[in-house]
PDB file of C-alpha atoms in Angstrom:
ATOM      1  CA  ASP A 881      51.509   4.321  37.015  1.00 68.00           C
ATOM      2  CA  LYS A 882      48.212   6.106  37.591  1.00 88.00           C
ATOM      3  CA  ILE A 883      45.816   7.749  35.173  1.00 88.00           C
ATOM      4  CA  ARG A 884      44.733  11.256  36.168  1.00 85.00           C
ATOM      5  CA  ALA A 885      41.992  13.345  34.604  1.00 87.00           C
ATOM      6  CA  PRO A 886      41.598  16.838  36.073  1.00 91.00           C
ATOM      7  CA  LEU A 887      38.169  18.311  35.360  1.00 94.00           C
ATOM      8  CA  GLY A 888      37.216  21.122  33.047  1.00 95.00           C
ATOM      9  CA  LEU A 889      34.092  23.041  32.137  1.00 95.00           C
ATOM     10  CA  ARG A 890      33.117  23.340  28.448  1.00 95.00           C
ATOM     11  CA  ILE A 891      30.762  26.189  27.541  1.00 94.00           C
ATOM     12  CA  GLU A 892      28.929  27.136  24.381  1.00 92.00           C
ATOM     13  CA  ALA A 893      26.990  30.412  24.512  1.00 90.00           C
ATOM     14  CA  SER A 894      26.034  33.359  22.309  1.00 88.00           C
ATOM     15  CA  SER A 895      27.188  35.989  24.827  1.00 90.00           C
ATOM     16  CA  ARG A 896      30.191  36.708  27.005  1.00 91.00           C
ATOM     17  CA  CYS A 897      30.195  34.960  30.393  1.00 93.00           C
ATOM     18  CA  LEU A 898      32.085  35.079  33.647  1.00 96.00           C
ATOM     19  CA  ILE A 899      32.496  31.572  35.064  1.00 96.00           C
ATOM     20  CA  PHE A 900      32.491  30.941  38.804  1.00 98.00           C
ATOM     21  CA  PHE A 901      33.110  27.564  40.416  1.00 96.00           C
ATOM     22  CA  ASN A 902      32.290  27.372  44.142  1.00 97.00           C
ATOM     23  CA  GLY A 903      32.519  31.156  44.392  1.00 96.00           C
ATOM     24  CA  LYS A 904      35.880  31.508  42.599  1.00 97.00           C
ATOM     25  CA  LEU A 905      36.281  33.093  39.163  1.00 97.00           C
ATOM     26  CA  ILE A 906      37.844  30.434  36.915  1.00 96.00           C
ATOM     27  CA  GLY A 907      37.431  32.055  33.508  1.00 96.00           C
ATOM     28  CA  ARG A 908      35.921  34.473  31.039  1.00 95.00           C
ATOM     29  CA  TYR A 909      34.110  33.078  28.019  1.00 95.00           C
ATOM     30  CA  VAL A 910      33.931  35.003  24.738  1.00 92.00           C
ATOM     31  CA  PRO A 911      31.851  33.433  21.938  1.00 88.00           C
ATOM     32  CA  GLU A 912      34.416  34.446  19.302  1.00 88.00           C
ATOM     33  CA  GLY A 913      36.905  32.178  21.071  1.00 82.00           C
ATOM     34  CA  PRO A 914      39.446  30.827  21.154  1.00 86.00           C
ATOM     35  CA  GLN A 915      38.770  29.294  24.585  1.00 90.00           C
ATOM     36  CA  SER A 916      35.657  27.236  25.316  1.00 93.00           C
ATOM     37  CA  LYS A 917      37.128  24.823  27.883  1.00 95.00           C
ATOM     38  CA  PHE A 918      38.162  26.001  31.358  1.00 96.00           C
ATOM     39  CA  TYR A 919      40.251  24.146  33.936  1.00 96.00           C
ATOM     40  CA  ILE A 920      38.637  23.556  37.341  1.00 96.00           C
ATOM     41  CA  PRO A 921      41.393  23.729  39.992  1.00 94.00           C
ATOM     42  CA  GLU A 922      41.295  20.490  41.980  1.00 92.00           C
ATOM     43  CA  PRO A 923      41.381  22.199  45.422  1.00 94.00           C
ATOM     44  CA  LEU A 924      38.036  23.887  44.574  1.00 95.00           C
ATOM     45  CA  ILE A 925      36.203  20.599  43.956  1.00 94.00           C
ATOM     46  CA  LYS A 926      33.967  19.421  46.796  1.00 95.00           C
ATOM     47  CA  GLU A 927      31.360  16.715  47.246  1.00 94.00           C
ATOM     48  CA  GLU A 928      28.683  19.231  46.137  1.00 96.00           C
ATOM     49  CA  ASN A 929      29.644  22.108  43.827  1.00 95.00           C
ATOM     50  CA  ASP A 930      28.122  25.314  42.481  1.00 96.00           C
ATOM     51  CA  ILE A 931      28.662  26.542  38.937  1.00 95.00           C
ATOM     52  CA  VAL A 932      27.528  30.124  38.338  1.00 95.00           C
ATOM     53  CA  LEU A 933      27.630  31.845  34.945  1.00 94.00           C
ATOM     54  CA  MET A 934      27.180  35.593  34.759  1.00 94.00           C
ATOM     55  CA  ILE A 935      26.009  36.225  31.191  1.00 90.00           C
ATOM     56  CA  GLN A 936      26.451  39.643  29.595  1.00 87.00           C
ATOM     57  CA  ASP A 937      23.410  40.893  27.671  1.00 78.00           C
ATOM     58  CA  ILE A 938      24.621  43.175  24.867  1.00 75.00           C
ATOM     59  CA  GLY A 939      21.338  43.859  23.115  1.00 74.00           C
ATOM     60  CA  ARG A 940      20.748  40.421  21.647  1.00 72.00           C
ATOM     61  CA  ASP A 941      19.082  37.467  23.316  1.00 79.00           C
ATOM     62  CA  PRO A 942      21.762  35.722  25.372  1.00 81.00           C
ATOM     63  CA  LEU A 943      21.628  31.998  24.746  1.00 85.00           C
ATOM     64  CA  LEU A 944      23.442  29.332  26.720  1.00 88.00           C
ATOM     65  CA  GLN A 945      23.656  26.298  24.418  1.00 90.00           C
ATOM     66  CA  SER A 946      25.607  23.948  26.690  1.00 92.00           C
ATOM     67  CA  VAL A 947      27.628  23.597  29.880  1.00 93.00           C
ATOM     68  CA  ASP A 948      29.470  20.316  30.385  1.00 94.00           C
ATOM     69  CA  VAL A 949      31.864  19.048  33.037  1.00 94.00           C
ATOM     70  CA  GLU A 950      34.423  16.762  31.401  1.00 94.00           C
ATOM     71  CA  PRO A 951      38.077  15.778  31.693  1.00 92.00           C
ATOM     72  CA  TYR A 952      40.278  18.803  30.954  1.00 91.00           C
ATOM     73  CA  PHE A 953      43.022  16.441  29.849  1.00 88.00           C
ATOM     74  CA  ILE A 954      44.045  12.871  30.639  1.00 90.00           C
ATOM     75  CA  HIS A 955      47.579  11.949  31.585  1.00 87.00           C
ATOM     76  CA  ARG A 956      49.546   9.165  33.173  1.00 88.00           C
ATOM     77  CA  THR A 957      51.738   9.748  36.195  1.00 88.00           C
ATOM     78  CA  CYS A 958      54.837   7.722  36.842  1.00 86.00           C
ATOM     79  CA  SER A 959      57.766   7.820  39.192  1.00 86.00           C
ATOM     80  CA  MET A 960      61.426   7.649  38.279  1.00 87.00           C
ATOM     81  CA  LYS A 961      64.504   7.123  40.305  1.00 91.00           C
ATOM     82  CA  ILE A 962      67.358   9.399  39.297  1.00 93.00           C
ATOM     83  CA  GLU A 963      70.800   8.861  40.691  1.00 93.00           C
ATOM     84  CA  PHE A 964      73.730  11.238  40.417  1.00 93.00           C
ATOM     85  CA  TYR A 965      77.273   9.942  40.627  1.00 90.00           C
TER      86      TYR A 965
END
């Protein structure tokens, strides 16, 4: 058994954002929700990475409270042998 923890990006902001990870769009953030955590596809992850947020200014001061990289979820992998008779 192995423990796996794919990465995610958690955002808290006062304005809408487009989220790019290494040049690829991975999500759209809306402050009203419901989503604040975005999966980072494993093939996009490199030794050095770029996170770019394009924040929409809609007449109020856009505020980016936090951006965190954290496990998206944690799961255990296992292998099974299935035999058919």
